[in-house]
JSON list of C-alpha atoms in Angstrom, two decimals:
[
{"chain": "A", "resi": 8, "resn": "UNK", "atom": "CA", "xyz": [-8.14, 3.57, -6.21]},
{"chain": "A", "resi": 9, "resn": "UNK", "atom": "CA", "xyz": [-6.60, 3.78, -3.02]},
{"chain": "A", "resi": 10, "resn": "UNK", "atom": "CA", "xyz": [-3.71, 6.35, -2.79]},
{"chain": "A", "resi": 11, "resn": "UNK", "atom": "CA", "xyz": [-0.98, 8.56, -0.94]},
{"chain": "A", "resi": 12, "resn": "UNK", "atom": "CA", "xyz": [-1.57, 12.20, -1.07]},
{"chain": "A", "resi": 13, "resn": "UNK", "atom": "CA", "xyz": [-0.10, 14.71, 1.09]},
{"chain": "A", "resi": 14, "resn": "UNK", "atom": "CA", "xyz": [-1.61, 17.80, 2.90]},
{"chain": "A", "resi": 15, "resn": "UNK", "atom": "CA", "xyz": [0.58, 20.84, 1.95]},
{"chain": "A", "resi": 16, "resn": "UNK", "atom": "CA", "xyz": [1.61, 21.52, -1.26]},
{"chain": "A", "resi": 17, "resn": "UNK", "atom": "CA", "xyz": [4.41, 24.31, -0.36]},
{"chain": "A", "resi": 18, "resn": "UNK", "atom": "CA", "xyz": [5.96, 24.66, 3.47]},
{"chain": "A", "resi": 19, "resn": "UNK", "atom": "CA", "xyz": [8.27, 27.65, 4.21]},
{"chain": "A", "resi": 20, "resn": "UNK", "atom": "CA", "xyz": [10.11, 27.60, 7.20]},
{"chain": "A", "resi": 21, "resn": "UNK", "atom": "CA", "xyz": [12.46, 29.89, 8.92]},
{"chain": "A", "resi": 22, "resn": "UNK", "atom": "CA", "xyz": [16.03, 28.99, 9.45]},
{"chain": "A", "resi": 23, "resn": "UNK", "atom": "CA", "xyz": [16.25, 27.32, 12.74]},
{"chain": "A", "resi": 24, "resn": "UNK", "atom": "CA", "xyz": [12.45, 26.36, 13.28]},
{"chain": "A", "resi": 25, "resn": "UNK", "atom": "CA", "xyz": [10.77, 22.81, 13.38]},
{"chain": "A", "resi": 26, "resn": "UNK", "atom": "CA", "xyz": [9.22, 21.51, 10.19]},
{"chain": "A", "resi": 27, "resn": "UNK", "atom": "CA", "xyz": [6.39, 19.12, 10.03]},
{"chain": "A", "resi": 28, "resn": "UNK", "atom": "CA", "xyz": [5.64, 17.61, 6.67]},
{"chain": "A", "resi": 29, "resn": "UNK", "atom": "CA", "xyz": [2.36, 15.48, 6.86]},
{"chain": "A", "resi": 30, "resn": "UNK", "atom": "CA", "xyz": [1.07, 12.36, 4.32]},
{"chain": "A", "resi": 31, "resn": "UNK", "atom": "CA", "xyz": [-2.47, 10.84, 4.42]},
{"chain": "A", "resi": 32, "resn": "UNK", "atom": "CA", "xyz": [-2.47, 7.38, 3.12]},
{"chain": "A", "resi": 33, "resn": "UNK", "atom": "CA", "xyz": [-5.41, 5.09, 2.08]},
{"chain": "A", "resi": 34, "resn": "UNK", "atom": "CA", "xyz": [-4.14, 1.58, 1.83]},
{"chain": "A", "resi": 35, "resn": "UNK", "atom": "CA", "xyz": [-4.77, 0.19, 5.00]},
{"chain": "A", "resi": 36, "resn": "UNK", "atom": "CA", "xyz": [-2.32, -3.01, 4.00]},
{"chain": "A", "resi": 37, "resn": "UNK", "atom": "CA", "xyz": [0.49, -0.80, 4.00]},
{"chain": "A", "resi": 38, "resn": "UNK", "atom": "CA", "xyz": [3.12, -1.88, 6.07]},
{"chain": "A", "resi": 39, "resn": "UNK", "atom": "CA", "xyz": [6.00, -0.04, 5.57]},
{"chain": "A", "resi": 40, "resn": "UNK", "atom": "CA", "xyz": [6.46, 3.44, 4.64]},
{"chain": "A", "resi": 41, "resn": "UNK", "atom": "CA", "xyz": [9.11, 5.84, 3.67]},
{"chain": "A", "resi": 42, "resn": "UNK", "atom": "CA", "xyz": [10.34, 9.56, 3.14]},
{"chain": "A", "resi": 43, "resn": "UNK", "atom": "CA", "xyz": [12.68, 10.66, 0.44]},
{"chain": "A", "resi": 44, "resn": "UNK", "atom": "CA", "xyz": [14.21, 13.93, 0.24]},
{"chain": "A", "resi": 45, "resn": "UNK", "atom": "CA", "xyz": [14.77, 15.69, -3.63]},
{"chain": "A", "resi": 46, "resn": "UNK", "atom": "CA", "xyz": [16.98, 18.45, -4.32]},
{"chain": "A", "resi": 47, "resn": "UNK", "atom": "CA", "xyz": [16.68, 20.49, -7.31]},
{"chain": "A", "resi": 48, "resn": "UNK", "atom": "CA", "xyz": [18.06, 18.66, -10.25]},
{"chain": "A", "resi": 49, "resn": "UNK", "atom": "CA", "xyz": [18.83, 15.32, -8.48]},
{"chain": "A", "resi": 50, "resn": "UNK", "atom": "CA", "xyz": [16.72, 12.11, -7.94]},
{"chain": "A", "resi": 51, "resn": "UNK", "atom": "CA", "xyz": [15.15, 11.16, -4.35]},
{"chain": "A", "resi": 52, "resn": "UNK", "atom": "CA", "xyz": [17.20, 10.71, -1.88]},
{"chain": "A", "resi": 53, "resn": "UNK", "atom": "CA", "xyz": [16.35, 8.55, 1.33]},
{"chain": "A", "resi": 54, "resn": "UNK", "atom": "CA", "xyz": [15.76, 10.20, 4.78]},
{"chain": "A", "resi": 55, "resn": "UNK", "atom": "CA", "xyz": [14.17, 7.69, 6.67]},
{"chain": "A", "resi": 56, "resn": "UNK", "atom": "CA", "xyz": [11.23, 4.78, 7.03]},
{"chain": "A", "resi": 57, "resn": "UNK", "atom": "CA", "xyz": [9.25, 3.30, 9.55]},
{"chain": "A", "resi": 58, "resn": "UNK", "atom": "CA", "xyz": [7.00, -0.35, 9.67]},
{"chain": "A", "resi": 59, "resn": "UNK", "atom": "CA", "xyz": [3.21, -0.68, 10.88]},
{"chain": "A", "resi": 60, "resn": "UNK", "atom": "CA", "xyz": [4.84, -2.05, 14.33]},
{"chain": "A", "resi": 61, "resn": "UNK", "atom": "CA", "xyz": [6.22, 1.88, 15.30]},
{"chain": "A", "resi": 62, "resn": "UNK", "atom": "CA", "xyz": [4.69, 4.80, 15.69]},
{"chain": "A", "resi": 63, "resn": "UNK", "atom": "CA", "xyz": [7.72, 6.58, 16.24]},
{"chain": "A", "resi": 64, "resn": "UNK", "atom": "CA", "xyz": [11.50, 6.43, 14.55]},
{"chain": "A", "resi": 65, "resn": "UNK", "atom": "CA", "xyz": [14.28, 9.06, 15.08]},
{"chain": "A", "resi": 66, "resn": "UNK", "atom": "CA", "xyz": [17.13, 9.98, 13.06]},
{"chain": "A", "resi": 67, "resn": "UNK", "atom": "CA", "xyz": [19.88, 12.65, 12.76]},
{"chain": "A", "resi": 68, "resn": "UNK", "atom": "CA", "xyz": [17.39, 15.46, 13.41]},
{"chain": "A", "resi": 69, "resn": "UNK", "atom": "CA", "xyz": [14.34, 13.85, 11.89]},
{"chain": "A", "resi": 70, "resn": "UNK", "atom": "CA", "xyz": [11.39, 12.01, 13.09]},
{"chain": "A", "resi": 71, "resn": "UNK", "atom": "CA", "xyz": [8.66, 10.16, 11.60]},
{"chain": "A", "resi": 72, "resn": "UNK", "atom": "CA", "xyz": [5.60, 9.50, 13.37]},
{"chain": "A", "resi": 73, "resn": "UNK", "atom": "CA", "xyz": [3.12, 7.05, 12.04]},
{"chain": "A", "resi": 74, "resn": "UNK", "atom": "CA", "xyz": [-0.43, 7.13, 13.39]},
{"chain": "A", "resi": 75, "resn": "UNK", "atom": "CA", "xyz": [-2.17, 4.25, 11.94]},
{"chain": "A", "resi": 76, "resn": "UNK", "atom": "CA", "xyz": [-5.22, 4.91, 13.45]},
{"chain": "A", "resi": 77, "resn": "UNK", "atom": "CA", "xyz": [-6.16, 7.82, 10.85]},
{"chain": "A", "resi": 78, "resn": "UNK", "atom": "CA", "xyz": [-3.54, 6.89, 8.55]},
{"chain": "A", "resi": 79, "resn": "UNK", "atom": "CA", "xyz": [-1.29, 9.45, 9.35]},
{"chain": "A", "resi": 80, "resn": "UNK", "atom": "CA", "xyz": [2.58, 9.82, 8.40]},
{"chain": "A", "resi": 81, "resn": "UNK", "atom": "CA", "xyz": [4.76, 12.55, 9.41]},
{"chain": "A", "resi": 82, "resn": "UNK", "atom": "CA", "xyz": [8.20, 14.22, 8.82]},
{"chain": "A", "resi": 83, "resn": "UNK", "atom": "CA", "xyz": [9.71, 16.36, 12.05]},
{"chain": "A", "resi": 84, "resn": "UNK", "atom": "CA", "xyz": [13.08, 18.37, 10.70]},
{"chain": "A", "resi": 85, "resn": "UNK", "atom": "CA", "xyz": [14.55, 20.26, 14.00]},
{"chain": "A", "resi": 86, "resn": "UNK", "atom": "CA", "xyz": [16.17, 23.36, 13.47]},
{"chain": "A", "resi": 87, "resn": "UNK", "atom": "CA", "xyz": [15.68, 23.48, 9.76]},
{"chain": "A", "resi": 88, "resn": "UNK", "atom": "CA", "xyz": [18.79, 24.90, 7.94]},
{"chain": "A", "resi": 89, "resn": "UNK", "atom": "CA", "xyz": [18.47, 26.33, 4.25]},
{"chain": "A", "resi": 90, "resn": "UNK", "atom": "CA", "xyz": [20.32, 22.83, 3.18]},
{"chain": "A", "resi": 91, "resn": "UNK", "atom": "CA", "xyz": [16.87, 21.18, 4.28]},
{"chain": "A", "resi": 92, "resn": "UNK", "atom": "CA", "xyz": [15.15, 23.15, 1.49]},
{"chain": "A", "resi": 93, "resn": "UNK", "atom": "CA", "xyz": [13.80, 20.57, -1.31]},
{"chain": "A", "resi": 94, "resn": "UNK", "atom": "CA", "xyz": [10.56, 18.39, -1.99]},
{"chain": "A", "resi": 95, "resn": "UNK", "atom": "CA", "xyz": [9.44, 15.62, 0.69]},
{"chain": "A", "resi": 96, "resn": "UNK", "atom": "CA", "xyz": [7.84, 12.67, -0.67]},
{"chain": "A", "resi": 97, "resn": "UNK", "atom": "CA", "xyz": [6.33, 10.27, 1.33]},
{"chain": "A", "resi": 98, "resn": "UNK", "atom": "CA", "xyz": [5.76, 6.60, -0.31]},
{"chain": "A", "resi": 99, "resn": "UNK", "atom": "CA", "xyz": [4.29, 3.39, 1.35]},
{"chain": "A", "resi": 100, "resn": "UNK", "atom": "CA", "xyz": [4.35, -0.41, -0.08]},
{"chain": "A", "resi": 101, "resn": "UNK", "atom": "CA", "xyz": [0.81, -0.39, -0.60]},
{"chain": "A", "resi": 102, "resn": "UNK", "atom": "CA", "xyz": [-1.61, -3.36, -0.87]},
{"chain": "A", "resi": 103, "resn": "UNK", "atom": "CA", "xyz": [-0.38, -6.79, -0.99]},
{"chain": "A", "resi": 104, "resn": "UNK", "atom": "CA", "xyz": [-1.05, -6.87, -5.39]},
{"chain": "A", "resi": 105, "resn": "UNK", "atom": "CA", "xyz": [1.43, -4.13, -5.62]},
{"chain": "A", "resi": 106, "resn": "UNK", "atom": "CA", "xyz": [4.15, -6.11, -6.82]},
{"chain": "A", "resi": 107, "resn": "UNK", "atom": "CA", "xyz": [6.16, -4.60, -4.66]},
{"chain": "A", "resi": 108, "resn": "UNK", "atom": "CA", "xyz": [6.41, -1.06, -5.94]},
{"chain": "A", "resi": 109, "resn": "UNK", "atom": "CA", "xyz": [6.05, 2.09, -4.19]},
{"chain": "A", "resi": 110, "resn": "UNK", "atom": "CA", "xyz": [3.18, 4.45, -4.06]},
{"chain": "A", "resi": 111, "resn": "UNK", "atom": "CA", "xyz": [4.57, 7.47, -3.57]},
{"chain": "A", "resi": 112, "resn": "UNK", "atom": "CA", "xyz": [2.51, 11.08, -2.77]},
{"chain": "A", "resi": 113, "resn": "UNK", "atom": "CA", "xyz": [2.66, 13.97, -4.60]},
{"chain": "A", "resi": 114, "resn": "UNK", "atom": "CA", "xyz": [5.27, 15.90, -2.88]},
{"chain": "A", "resi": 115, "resn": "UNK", "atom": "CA", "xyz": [6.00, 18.89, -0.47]},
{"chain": "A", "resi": 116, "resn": "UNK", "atom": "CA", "xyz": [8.36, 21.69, -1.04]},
{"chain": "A", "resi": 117, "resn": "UNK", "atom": "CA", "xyz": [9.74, 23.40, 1.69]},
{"chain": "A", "resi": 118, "resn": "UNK", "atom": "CA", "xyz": [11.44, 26.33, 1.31]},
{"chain": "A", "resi": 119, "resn": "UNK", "atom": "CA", "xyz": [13.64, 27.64, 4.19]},
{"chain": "A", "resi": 120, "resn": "UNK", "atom": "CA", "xyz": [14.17, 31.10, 4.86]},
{"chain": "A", "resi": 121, "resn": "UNK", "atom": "CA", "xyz": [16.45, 33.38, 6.38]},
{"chain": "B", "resi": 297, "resn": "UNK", "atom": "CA", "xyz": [28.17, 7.58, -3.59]},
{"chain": "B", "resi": 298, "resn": "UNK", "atom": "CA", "xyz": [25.64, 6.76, -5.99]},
{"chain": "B", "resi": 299, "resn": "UNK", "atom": "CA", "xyz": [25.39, 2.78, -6.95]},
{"chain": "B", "resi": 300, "resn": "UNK", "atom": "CA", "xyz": [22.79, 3.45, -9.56]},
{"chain": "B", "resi": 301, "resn": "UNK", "atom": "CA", "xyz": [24.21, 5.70, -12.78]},
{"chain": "B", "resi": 302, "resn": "UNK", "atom": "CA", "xyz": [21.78, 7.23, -14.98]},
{"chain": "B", "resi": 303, "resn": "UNK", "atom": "CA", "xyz": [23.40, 8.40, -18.80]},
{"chain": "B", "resi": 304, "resn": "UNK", "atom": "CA", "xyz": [23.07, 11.34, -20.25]},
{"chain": "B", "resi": 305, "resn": "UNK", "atom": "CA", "xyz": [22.49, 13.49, -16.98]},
{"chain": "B", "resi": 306, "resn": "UNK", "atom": "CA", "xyz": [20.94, 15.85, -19.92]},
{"chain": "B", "resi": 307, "resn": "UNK", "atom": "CA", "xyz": [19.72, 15.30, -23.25]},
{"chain": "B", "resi": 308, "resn": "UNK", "atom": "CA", "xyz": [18.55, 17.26, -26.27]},
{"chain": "B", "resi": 309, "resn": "UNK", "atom": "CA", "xyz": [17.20, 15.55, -29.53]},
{"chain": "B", "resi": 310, "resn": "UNK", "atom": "CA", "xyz": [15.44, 16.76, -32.62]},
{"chain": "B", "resi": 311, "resn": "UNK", "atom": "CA", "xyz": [11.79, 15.24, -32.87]},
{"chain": "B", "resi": 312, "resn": "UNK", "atom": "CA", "xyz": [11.74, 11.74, -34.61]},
{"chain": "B", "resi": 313, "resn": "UNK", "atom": "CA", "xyz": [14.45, 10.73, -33.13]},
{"chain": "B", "resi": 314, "resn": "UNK", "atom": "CA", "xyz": [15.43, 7.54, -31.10]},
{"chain": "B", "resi": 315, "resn": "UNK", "atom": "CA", "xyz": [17.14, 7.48, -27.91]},
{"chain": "B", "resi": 316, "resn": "UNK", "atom": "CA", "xyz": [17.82, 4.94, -25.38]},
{"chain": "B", "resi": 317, "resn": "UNK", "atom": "CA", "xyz": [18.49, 6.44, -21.51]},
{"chain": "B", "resi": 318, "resn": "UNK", "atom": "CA", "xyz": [20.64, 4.58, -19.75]},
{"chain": "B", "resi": 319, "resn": "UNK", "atom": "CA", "xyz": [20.83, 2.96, -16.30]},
{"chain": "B", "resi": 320, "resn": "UNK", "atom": "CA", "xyz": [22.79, 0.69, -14.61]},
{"chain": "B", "resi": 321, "resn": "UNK", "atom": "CA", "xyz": [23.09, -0.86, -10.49]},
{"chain": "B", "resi": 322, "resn": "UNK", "atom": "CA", "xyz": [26.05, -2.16, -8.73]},
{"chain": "B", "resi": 323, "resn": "UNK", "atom": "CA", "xyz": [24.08, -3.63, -6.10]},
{"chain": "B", "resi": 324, "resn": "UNK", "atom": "CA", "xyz": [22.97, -6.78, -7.22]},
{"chain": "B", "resi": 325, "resn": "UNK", "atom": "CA", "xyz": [19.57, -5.87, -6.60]},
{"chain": "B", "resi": 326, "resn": "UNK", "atom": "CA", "xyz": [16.63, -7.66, -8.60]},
{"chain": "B", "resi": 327, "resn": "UNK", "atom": "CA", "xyz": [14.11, -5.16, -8.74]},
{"chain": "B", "resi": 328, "resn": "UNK", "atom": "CA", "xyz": [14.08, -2.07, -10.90]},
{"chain": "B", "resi": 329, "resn": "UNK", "atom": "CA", "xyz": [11.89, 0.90, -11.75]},
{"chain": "B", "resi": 330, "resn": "UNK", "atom": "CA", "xyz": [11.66, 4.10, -14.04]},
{"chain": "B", "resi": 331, "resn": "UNK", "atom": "CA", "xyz": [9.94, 6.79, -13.31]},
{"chain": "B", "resi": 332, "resn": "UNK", "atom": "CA", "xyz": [8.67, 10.34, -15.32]},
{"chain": "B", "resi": 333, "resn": "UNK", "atom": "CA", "xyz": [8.68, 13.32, -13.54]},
{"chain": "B", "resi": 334, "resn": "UNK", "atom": "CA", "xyz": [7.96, 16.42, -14.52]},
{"chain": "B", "resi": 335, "resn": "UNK", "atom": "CA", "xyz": [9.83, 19.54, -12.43]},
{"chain": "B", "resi": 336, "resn": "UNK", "atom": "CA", "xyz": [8.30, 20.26, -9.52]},
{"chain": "B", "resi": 337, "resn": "UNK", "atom": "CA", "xyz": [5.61, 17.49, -9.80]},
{"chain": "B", "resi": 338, "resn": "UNK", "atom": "CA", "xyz": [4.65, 14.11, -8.35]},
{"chain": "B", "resi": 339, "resn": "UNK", "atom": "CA", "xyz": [6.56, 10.43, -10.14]},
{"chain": "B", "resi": 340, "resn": "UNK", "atom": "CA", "xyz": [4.92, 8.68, -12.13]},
{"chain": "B", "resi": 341, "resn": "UNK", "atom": "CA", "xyz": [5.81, 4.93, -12.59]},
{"chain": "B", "resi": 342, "resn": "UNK", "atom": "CA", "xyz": [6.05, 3.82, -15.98]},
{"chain": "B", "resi": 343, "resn": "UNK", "atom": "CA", "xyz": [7.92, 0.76, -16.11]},
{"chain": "B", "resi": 344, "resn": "UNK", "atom": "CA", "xyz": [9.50, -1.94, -13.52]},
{"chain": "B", "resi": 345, "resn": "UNK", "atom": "CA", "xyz": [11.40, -5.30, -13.53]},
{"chain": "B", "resi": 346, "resn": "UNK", "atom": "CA", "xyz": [11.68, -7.77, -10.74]},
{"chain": "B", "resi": 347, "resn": "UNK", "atom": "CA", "xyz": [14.54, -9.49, -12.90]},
{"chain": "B", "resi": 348, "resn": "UNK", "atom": "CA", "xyz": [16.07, -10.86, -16.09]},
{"chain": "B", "resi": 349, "resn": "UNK", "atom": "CA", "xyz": [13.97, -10.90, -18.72]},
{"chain": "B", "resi": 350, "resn": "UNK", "atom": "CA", "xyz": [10.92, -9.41, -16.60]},
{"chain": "B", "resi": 351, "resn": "UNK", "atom": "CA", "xyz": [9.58, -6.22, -17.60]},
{"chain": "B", "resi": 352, "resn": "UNK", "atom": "CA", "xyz": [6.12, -4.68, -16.82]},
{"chain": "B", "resi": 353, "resn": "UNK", "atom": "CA", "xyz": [4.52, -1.50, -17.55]},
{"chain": "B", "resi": 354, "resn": "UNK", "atom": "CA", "xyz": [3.60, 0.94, -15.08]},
{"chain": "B", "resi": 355, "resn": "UNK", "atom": "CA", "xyz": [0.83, 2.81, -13.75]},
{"chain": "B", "resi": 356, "resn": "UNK", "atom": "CA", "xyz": [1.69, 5.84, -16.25]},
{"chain": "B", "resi": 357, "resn": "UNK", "atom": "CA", "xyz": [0.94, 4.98, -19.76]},
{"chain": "B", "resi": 358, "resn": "UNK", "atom": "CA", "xyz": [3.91, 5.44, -22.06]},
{"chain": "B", "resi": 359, "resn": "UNK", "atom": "CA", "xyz": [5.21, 5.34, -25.41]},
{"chain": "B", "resi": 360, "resn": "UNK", "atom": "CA", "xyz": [8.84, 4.04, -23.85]},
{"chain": "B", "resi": 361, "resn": "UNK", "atom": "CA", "xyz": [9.97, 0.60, -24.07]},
{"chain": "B", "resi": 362, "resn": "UNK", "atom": "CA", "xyz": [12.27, -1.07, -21.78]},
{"chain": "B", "resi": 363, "resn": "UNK", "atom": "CA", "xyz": [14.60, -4.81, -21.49]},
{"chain": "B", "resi": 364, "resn": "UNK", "atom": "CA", "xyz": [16.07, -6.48, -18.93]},
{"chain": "B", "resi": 365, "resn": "UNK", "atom": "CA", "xyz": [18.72, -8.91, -20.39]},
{"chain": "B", "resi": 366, "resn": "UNK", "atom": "CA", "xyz": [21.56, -8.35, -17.52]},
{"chain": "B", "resi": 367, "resn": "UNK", "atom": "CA", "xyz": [20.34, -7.50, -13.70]},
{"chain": "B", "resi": 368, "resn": "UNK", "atom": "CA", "xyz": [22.59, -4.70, -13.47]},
{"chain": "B", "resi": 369, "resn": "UNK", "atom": "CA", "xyz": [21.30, -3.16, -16.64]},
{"chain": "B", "resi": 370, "resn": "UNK", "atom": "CA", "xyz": [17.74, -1.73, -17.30]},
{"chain": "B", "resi": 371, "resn": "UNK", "atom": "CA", "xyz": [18.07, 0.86, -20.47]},
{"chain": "B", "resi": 372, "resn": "UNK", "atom": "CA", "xyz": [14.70, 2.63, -21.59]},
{"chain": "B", "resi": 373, "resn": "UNK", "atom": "CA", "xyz": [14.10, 3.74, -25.32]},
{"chain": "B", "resi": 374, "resn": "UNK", "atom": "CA", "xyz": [12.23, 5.85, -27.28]},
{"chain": "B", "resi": 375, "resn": "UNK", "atom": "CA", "xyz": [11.69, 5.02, -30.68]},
{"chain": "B", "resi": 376, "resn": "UNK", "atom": "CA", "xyz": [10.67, 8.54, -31.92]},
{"chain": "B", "resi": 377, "resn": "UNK", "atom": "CA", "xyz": [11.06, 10.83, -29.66]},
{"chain": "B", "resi": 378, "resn": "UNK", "atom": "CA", "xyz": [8.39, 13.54, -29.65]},
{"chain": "B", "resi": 379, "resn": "UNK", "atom": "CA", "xyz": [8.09, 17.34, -27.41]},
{"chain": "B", "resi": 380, "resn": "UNK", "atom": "CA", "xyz": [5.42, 15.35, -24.96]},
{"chain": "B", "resi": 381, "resn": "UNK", "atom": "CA", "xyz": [8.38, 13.15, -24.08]},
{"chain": "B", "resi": 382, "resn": "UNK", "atom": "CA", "xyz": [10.17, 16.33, -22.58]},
{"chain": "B", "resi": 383, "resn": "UNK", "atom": "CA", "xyz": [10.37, 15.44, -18.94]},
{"chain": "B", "resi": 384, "resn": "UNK", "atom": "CA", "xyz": [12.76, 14.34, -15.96]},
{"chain": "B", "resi": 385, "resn": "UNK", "atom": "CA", "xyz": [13.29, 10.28, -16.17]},
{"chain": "B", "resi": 386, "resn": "UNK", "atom": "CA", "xyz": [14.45, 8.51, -13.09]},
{"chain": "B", "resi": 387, "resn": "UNK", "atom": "CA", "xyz": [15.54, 5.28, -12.79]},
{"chain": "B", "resi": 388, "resn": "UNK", "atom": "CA", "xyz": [15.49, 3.21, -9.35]},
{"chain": "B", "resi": 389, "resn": "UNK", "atom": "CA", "xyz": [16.18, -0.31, -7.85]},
{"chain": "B", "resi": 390, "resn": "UNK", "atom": "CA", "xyz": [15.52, -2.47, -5.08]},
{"chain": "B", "resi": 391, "resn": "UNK", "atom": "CA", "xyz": [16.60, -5.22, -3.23]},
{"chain": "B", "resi": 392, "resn": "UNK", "atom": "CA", "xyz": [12.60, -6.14, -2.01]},
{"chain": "B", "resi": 393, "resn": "UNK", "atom": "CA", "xyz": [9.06, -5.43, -1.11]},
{"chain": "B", "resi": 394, "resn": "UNK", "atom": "CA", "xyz": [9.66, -4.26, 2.34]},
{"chain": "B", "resi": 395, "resn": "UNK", "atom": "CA", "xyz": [12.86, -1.93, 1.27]},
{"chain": "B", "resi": 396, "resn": "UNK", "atom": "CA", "xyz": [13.44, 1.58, 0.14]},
{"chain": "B", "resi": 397, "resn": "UNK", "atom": "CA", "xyz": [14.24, 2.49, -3.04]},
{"chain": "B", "resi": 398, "resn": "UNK", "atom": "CA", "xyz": [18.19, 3.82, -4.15]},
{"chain": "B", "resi": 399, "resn": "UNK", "atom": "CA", "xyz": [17.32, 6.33, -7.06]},
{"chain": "B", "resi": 400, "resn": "UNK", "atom": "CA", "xyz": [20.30, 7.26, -9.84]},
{"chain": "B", "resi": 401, "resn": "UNK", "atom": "CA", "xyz": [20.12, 11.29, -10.82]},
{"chain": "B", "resi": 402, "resn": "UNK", "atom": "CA", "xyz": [18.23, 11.22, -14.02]},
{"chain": "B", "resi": 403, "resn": "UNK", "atom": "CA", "xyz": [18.26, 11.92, -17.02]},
{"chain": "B", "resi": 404, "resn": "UNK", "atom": "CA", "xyz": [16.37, 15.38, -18.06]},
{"chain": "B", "resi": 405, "resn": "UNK", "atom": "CA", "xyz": [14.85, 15.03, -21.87]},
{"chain": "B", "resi": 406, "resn": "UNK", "atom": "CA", "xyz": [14.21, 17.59, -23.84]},
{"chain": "B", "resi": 407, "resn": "UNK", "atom": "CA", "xyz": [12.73, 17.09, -27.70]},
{"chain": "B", "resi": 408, "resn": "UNK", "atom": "CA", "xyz": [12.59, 19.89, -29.62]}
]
């Protein structure tokens, strides 16, 4: 079946670099997608999203880029900090049958480093 | 400020028995999901509502039953708990299709 999967399992970043978390997707009929944030011992928290009609969105030192073209989603963090340091998952709302529920991908740690 | 509450944050349990992990929304929202997750590892969806008295499994198979008699209230039990039950169980809700989900903390299961 058609899924999300991401590229890198593990990321580690030094303190103060750019991160870039990428997420392949299948389901062309996705339309909206979304990345959550999860600390250690807490449940996913939400960083930001983006709909099929951007290929770009900003936030407080975060940027997702959506290339629908190869079914492409990334996650920019500027000037990573050690706070930054958790798994990234990437979800999308999948085909129109999917009841809207999430697909999400399997998840990326980063781990920031001194 | 969380809107979703998950209870226990942590449980332990002796094999056999049952439990029921609770979660409850403020937000009105109709939609509501739990998920299994195992540390360090991807969420699985095992059971969703998109109201009272809707309930569907999900794409994980599981032993777990769930109700939905109040929208703000979604609780998931195990009848007889078991050691493959030991896992991370989060609990979500939305307010659509085209929106994000608001997770609660979880609850963190362990049967021994």
């Amino acid at each position: 079946g058609e899924s999300v999967g991401l590229h890198l399992p593990t990321l580690s970043v030094q303190e103060g670099d750019n991160s870039i978390i990428n997420c392949a997707y299948s389901n062309s009929a996705s339309d909206y997608f979304i990345w959550y944030k999860q600390e250690s011992g807490k449940g996913p928290q939400f960083i930001i999203d983006i709909r099929s009609n951007m290929d770009k969105r900003q936030g407080q030192r975060v940027t997702v880029l959506l290339n629908k073209t190869v079914k492409h989603l990334s996650l920019q963090i500027a000037a990573t900090q050690p706070g930054d340091s958790a798994v990234y998952f990437c979800a999308e709302n999948g085909a129109t049958d999917s009841w809207g529920k999430l697909q999400f991908g399997a998840g990326t740690q980063v781990v920031v480093t001194p | 400020e969380a809107d979703i509450y998950q209870t226990p944050r942590y449980l332990v349990i002796g094999t056999g028995k049952k439990i029921t992990l609770e979660c409850s929304q403020t937000m009105g929202h109709d939609k509501m999901y739990w998920y299994q997750q195992d540390p360090g590892m991807e969420l699985h969806l095992i059971h969703y509502s998109y109201g009272v008295n809707s309930t569907e499994k999900g794409d994980l198979s599981s032993e777990s039953t769930v109700s939905r008699i109040r929208t703000e209230h979604f609780p998931l039990t195990l009848e007889s708990a078991r050691p493959s039950h030991t896992s991370q169980y989060l609990c979500a809700s939305s307010v659509g299709t085209d929106y994000g989900y608001t997770f609660g903390s979880g609850t963190r299961l362990t049967v021994v």
